[in-house]
Tab-separated table of C-alpha atoms in Angstrom:
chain	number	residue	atom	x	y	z
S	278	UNK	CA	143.472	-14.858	4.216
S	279	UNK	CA	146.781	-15.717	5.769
S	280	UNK	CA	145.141	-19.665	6.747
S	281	UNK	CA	143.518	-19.817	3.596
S	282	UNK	CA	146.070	-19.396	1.662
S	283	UNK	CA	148.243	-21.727	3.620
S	284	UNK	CA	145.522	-24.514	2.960
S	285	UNK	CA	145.873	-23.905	-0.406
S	286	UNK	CA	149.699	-24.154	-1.003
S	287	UNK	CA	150.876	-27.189	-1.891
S	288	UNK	CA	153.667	-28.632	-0.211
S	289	UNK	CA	157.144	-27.649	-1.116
S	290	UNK	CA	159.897	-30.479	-1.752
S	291	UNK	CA	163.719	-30.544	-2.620
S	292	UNK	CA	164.378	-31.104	-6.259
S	293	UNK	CA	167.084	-33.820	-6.051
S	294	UNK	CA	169.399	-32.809	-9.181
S	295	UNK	CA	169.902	-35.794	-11.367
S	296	UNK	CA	173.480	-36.655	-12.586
S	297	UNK	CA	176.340	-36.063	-10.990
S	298	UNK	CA	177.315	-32.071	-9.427
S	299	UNK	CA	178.235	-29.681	-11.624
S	300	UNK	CA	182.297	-29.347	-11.282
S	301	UNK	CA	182.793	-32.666	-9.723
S	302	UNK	CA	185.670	-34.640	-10.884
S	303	UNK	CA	185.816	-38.323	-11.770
S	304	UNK	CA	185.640	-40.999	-9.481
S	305	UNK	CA	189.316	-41.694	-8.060
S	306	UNK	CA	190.477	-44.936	-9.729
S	307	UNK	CA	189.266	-43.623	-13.140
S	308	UNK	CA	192.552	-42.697	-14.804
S	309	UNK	CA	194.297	-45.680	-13.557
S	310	UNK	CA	192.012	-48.190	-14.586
S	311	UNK	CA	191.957	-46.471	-18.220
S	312	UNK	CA	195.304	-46.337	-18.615
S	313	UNK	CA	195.598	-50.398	-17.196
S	314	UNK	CA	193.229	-51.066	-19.794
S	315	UNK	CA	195.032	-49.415	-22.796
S	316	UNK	CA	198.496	-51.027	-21.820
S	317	UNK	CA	196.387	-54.599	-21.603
S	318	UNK	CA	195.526	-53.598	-25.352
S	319	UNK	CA	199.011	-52.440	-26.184
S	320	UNK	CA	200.583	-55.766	-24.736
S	321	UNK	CA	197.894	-57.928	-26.869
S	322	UNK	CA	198.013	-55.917	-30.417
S	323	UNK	CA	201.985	-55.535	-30.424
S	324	UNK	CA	203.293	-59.166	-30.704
S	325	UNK	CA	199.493	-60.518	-32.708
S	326	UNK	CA	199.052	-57.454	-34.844
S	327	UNK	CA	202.005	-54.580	-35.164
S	328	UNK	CA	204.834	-57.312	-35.146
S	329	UNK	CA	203.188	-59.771	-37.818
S	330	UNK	CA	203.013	-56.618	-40.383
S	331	UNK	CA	206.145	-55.611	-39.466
S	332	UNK	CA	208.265	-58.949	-39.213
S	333	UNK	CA	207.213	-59.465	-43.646
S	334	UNK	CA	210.312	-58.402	-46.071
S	335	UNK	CA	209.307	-55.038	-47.351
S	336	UNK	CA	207.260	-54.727	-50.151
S	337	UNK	CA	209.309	-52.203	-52.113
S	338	UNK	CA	213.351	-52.318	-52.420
S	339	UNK	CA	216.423	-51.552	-54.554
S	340	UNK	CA	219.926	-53.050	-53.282
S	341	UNK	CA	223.260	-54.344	-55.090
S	342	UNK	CA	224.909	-57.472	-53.815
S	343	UNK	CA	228.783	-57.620	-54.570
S	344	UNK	CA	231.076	-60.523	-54.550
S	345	UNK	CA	234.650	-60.749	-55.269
S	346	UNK	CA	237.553	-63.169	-56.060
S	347	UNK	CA	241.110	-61.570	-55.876
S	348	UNK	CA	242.524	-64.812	-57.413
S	349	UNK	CA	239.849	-66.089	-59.469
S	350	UNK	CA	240.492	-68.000	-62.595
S	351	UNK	CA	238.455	-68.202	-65.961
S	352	UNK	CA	238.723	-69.083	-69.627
S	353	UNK	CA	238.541	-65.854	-71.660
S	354	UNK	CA	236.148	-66.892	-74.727
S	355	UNK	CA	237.695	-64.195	-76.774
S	356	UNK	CA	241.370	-65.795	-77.345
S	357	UNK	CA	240.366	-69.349	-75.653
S	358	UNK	CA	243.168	-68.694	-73.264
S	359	UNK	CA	243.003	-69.057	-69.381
S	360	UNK	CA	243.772	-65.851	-67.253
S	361	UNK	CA	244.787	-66.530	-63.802
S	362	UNK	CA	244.944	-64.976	-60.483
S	363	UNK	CA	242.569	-62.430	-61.909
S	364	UNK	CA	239.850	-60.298	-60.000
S	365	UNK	CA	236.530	-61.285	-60.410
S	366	UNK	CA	233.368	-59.508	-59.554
S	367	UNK	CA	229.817	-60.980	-59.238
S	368	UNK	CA	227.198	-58.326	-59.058
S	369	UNK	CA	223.510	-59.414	-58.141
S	370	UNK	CA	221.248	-56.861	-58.289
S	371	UNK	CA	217.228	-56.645	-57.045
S	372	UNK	CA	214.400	-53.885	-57.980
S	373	UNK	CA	211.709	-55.291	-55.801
S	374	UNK	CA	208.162	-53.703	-56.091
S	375	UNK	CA	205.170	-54.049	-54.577
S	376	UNK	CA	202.787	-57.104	-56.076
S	377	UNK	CA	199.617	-57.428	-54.196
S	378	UNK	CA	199.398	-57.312	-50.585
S	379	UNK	CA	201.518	-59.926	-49.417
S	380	UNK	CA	203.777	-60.752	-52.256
S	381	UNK	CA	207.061	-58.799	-53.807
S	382	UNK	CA	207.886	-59.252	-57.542
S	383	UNK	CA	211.664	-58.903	-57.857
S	384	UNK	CA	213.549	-58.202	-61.041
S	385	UNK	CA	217.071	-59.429	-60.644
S	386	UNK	CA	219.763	-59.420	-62.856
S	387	UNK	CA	223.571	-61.088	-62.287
S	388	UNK	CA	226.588	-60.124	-63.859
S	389	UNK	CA	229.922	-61.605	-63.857
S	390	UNK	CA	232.840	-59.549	-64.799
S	391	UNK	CA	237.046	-59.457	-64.601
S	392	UNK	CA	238.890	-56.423	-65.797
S	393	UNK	CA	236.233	-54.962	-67.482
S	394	UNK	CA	235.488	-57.792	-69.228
S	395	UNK	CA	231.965	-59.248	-69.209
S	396	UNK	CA	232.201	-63.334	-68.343
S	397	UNK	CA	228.845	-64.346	-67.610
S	398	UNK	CA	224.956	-62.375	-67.530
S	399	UNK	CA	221.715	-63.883	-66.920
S	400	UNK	CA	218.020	-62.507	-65.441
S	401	UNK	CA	214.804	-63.562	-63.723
S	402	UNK	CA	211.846	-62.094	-62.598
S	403	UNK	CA	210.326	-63.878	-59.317
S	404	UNK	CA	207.314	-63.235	-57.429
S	405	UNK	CA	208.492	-63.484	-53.407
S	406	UNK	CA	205.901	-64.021	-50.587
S	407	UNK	CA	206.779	-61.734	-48.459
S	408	UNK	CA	205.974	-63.636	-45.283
S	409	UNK	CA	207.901	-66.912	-46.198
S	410	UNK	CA	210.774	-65.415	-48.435
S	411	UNK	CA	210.082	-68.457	-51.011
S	412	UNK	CA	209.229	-67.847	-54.688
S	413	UNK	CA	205.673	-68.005	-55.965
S	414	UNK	CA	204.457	-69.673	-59.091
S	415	UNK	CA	202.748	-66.692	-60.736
S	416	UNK	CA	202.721	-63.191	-62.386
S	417	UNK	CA	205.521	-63.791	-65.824
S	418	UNK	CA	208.168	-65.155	-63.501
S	419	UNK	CA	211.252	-66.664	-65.569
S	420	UNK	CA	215.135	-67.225	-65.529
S	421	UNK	CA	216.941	-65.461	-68.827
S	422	UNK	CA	213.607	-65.112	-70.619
S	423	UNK	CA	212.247	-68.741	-70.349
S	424	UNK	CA	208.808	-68.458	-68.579
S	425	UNK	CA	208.197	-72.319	-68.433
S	426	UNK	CA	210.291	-72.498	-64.978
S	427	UNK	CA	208.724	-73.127	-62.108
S	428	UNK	CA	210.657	-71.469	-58.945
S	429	UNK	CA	210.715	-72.905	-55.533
S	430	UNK	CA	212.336	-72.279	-52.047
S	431	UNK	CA	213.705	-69.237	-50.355
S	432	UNK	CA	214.530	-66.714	-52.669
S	433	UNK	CA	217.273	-64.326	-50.518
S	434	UNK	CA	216.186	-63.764	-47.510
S	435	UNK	CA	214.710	-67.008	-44.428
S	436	UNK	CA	211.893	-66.297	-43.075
S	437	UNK	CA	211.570	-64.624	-39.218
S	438	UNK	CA	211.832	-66.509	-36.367
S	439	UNK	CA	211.867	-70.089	-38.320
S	440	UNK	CA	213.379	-73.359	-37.250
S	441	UNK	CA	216.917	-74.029	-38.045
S	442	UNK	CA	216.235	-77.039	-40.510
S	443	UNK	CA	213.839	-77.554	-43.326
S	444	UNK	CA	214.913	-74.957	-46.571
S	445	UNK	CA	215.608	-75.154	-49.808
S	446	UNK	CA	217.058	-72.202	-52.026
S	447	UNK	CA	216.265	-71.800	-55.285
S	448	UNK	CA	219.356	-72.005	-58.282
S	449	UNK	CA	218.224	-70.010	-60.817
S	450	UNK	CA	221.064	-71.024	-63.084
S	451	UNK	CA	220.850	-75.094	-62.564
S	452	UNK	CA	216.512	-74.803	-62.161
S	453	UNK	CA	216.172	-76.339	-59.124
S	454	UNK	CA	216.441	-75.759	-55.131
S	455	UNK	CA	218.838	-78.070	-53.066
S	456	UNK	CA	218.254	-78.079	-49.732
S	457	UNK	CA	220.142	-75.791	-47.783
S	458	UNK	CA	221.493	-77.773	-44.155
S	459	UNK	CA	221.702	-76.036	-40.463
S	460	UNK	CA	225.742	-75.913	-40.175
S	461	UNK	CA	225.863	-74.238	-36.723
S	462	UNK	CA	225.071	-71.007	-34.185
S	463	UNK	CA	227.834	-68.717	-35.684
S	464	UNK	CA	228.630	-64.599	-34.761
S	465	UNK	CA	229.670	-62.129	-37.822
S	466	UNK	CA	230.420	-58.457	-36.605
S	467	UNK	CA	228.803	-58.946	-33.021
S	468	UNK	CA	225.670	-60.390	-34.398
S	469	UNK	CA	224.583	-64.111	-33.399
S	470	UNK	CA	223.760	-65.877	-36.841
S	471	UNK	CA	222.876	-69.452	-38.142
S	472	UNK	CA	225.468	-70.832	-40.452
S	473	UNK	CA	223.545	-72.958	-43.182
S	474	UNK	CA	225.193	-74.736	-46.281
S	475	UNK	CA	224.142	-75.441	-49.679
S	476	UNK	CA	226.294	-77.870	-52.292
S	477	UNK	CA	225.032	-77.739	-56.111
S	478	UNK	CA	226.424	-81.295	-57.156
S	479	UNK	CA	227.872	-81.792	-60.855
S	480	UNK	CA	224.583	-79.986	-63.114
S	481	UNK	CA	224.610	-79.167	-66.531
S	482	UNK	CA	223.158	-76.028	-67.096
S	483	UNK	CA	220.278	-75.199	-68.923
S	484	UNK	CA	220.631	-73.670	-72.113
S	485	UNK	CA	223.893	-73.139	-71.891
S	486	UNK	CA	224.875	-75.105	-75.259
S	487	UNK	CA	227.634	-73.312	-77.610
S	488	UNK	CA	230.080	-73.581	-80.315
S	489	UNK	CA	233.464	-74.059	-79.309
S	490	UNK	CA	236.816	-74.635	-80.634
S	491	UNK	CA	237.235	-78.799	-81.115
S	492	UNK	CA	240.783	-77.891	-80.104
S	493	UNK	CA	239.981	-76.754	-76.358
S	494	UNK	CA	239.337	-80.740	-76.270
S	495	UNK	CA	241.646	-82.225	-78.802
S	496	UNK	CA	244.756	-80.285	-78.995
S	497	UNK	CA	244.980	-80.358	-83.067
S	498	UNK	CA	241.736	-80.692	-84.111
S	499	UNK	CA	239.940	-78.453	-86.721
S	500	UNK	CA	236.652	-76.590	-86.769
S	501	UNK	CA	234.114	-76.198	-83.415
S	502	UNK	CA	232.030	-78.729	-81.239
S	503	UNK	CA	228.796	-78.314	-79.618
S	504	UNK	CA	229.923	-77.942	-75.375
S	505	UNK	CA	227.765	-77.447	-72.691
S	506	UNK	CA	228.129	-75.748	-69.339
S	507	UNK	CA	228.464	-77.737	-65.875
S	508	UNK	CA	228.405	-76.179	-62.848
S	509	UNK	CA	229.379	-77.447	-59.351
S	510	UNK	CA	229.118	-75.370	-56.367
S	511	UNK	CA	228.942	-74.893	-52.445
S	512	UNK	CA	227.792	-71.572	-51.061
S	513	UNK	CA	227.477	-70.596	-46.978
S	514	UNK	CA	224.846	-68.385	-45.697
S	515	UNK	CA	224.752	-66.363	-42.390
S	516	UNK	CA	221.657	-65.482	-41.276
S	517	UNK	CA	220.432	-63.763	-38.456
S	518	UNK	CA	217.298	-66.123	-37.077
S	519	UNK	CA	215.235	-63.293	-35.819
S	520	UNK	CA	214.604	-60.965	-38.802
S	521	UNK	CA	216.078	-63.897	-41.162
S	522	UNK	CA	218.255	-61.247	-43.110
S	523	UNK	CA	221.425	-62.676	-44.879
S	524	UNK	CA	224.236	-60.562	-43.111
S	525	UNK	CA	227.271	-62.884	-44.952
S	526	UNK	CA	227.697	-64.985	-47.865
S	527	UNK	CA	230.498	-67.173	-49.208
S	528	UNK	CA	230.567	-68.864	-52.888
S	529	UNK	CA	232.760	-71.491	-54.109
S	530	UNK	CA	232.139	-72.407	-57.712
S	531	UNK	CA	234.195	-74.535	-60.365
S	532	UNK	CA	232.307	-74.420	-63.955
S	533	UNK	CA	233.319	-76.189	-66.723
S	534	UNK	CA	233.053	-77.177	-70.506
S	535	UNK	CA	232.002	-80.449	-72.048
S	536	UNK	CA	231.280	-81.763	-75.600
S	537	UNK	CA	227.905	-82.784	-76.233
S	538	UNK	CA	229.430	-85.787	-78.043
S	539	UNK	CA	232.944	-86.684	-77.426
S	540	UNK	CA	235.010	-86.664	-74.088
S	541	UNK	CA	237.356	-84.007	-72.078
S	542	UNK	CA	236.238	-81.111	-69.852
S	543	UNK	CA	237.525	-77.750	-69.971
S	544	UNK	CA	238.014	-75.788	-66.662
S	545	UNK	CA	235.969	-72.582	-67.536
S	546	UNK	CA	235.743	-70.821	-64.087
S	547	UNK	CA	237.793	-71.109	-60.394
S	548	UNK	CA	236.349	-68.435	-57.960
S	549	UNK	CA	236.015	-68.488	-54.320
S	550	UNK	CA	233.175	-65.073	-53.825
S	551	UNK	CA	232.566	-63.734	-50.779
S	552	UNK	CA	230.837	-60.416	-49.922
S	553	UNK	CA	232.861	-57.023	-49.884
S	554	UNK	CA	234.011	-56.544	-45.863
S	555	UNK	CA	231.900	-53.203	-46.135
S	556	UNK	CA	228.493	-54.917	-47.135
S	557	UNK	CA	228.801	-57.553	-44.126
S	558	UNK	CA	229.306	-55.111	-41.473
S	559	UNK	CA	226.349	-52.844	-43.186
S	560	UNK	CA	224.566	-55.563	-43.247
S	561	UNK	CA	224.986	-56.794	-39.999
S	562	UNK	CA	223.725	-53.681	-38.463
S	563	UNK	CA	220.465	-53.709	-40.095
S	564	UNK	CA	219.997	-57.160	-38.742
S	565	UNK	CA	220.729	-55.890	-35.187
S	566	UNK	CA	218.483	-52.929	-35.206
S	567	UNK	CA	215.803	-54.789	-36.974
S	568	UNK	CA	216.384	-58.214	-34.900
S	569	UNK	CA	215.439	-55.632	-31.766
S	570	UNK	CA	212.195	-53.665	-33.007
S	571	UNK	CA	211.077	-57.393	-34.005
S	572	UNK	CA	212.113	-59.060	-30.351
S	573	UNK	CA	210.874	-55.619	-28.522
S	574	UNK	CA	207.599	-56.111	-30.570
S	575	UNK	CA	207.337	-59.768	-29.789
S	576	UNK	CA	208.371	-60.300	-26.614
S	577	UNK	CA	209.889	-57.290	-24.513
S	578	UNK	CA	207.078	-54.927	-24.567
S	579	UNK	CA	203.844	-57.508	-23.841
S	580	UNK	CA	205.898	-58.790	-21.018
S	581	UNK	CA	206.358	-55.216	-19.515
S	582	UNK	CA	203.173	-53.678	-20.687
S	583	UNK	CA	200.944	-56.625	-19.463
S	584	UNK	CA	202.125	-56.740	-15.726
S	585	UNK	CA	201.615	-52.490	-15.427
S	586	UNK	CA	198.594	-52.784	-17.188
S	587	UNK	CA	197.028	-55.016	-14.314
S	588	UNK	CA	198.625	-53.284	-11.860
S	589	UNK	CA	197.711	-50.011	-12.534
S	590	UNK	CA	193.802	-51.892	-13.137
S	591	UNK	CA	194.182	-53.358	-9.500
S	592	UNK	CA	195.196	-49.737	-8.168
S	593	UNK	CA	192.481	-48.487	-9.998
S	594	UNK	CA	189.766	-50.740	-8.247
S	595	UNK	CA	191.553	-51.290	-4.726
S	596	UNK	CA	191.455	-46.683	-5.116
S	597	UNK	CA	187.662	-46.807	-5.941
S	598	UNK	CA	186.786	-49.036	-3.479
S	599	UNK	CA	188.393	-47.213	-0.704
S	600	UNK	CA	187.011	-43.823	-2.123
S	601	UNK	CA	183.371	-45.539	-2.080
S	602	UNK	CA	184.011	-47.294	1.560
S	603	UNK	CA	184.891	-43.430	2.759
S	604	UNK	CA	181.857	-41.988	1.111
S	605	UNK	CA	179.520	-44.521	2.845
S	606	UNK	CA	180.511	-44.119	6.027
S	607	UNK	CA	180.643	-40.214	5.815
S	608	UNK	CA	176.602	-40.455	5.079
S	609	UNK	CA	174.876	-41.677	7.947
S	610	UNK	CA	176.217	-38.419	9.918
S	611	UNK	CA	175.051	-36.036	6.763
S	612	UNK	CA	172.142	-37.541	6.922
S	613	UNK	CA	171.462	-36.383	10.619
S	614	UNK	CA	172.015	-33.465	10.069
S	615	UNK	CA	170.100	-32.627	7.152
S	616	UNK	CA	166.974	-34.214	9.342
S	617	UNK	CA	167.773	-31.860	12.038
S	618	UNK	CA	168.139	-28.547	10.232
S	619	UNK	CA	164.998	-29.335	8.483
S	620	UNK	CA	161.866	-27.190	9.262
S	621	UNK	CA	158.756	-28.253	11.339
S	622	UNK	CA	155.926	-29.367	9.056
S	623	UNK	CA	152.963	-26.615	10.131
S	624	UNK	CA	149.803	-28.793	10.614
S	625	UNK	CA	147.280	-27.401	8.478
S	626	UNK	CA	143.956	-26.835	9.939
S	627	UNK	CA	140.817	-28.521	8.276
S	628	UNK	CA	138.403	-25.913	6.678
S	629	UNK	CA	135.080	-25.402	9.107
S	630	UNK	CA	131.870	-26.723	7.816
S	631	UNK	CA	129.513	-23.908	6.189
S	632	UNK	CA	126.454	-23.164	8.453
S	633	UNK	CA	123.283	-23.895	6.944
């Protein structure tokens, strides 16, 4: 019975489990390679991806920007006398809102005042691409309610990272956008800052036609004359290149009356604006904090993150390779001794012929 059932057995072999051991780690080299290979990633989406949706002028804003003249002068239309060294304040405010995905639609309104007294208002509504800071051609944009305008050039604010030259800002009150010219690499409150110029030659203004006295011209005379508005200025703009934020401005501005038909001007307004002290250095510290996400973005972090990404890749592989160069040699040895602690095979005999 015993050699029976012997013959009868079949052989018995060592399941080989498939997969790797149950409890054994990773291979070494894993984690580093990994984490190489999400700082490559982080390196290459920061600066093409994160930074250029960052880097736009926001969407949505509210802000108030407030000019003064301690020794401005101006014609006050109520007595047709002129008031000098008077203070004069030039409010511009901006309720920006969201207008599509790339573009801003910003209602601003200006308002020029002295001692409580109103001088000069006027409004527009202009759609801003937010990635270029120029005005777009769309949406119910106009200046003081006439919608046949057509605005052009930078609006507020340059665009990131741009060259120095090559702008034009947009005069809502003449209707049209001199160029604005690369002055010099200028500092305001610690932060480094383009200086650009603008100069609004001799314009008549739009729509600016009223009745005045005929006296204001001809000392004498009776009854009122058609006069229009001219305006001549020259404005400065510091801007910090890397965020393209306006951290300082500076206004001079003469305006003046004219008959439509007849001769004489009348000086209407002296003022030399610049921005409150408290505004500049406000502003100048939003420029530096967002001048170094945008810089960290763009350049710090792929610079860093690339070069420890590959090296931590390279200590990755050079780790699995040894790892895989110590397992191999460790086998041959294993392998012996397996062989030798393996049982003799029992030769099985061959069943006897039945007698006849």
């Amino acid at each position: 019975m015993n050699t029976f059932s012997q013959v009868g057995a079949a052989p018995q072999t060592r399941l080989q489990p498939l997969g790797p051991e149950p409890g054994r780690g990773l291979p070494k080299g894993t984690f580093l390679v990994a984490a190489g290979a999400f700082l490559l990633t982080l390196a290459l989406l920061l600066p093409l991806y994160v930074h250029d949706r960052v880097a736009p002028l926001p969407a949505a804003a509210s802000f108030d920007l407030r000019m003064i003249d301690q020794d401005a002068a101006y014609l006050d239309t109520a007595t047709w006398t002129r008031v000098e060294t008077a203070e004069l304040e030039q409010v511009t405010r901006v309720e920006a809102s969201a207008h599509g995905s790339d573009w801003s639609a910003w209602e601003m309104t200006v308002n020029t005042s002295a001692s409580d007294q109103v001088i000069d208002h006027w409004s527009r509504r202009v759609i801003v691409d937010r990635e270029t800071g120029r005005a777009v051609n769309c949406c119910g944009e106009h200046v003081n309610g006439d919608r046949a305008v057509r605005q052009a050039g930078l609006v507020l604010y340059w665009p990131p990272g741009v060259p120095e030259g090559g702008h034009s800002f947009y005069d809502a009150e003449v209707r049209s956008a001199p160029s604005v010219e690369f002055d010099e690499n200028d500092e305001v409150a610690g932060v480094p800052v383009r200086r650009y110029t603008q100069t609004v030659d001799r314009t008549q203004v739009p729509e600016s036609a009223r009745d005045v006295p005929a006296a204001l011209f001809d000392p004498g005379a009776e009854g009122t004359v058609r006069a229009n508005r001219w305006l001549t200025a020259e404005r400065t703009f510091w801007v910090e290149p890397v965020t393209g934020m306006v951290v300082n401005m500076a206004e001079s501005r003469s305006e003046t009356l004219r008959p439509q038909n007849g001769s004489g001007e009348v000086a209407l307004l002296d003022a030399e604006l610049t921005l409150a002290d408290g505004q500049v250095s406000g502003y100048a510290e939003q420029a530096r904090a967002r001048s170094l996400l945008l810089r960290g973005l763009d350049r710090w972090a792929p610079w860093t993150l690339g070069p420890v990404g590959m090296l931590a890749i390279l200590a990755g592989l050079v780790t699995a390779w040894r790892a895989r160069t110590a397992q191999d040699e460790e086998t041959p040895a294993e392998t012996e001794s397996e062989v030798e602690k393996a049982p003799e095979k029992v030769p099985v005999p061959e069943p006897e012929a039945r007698r006849p």
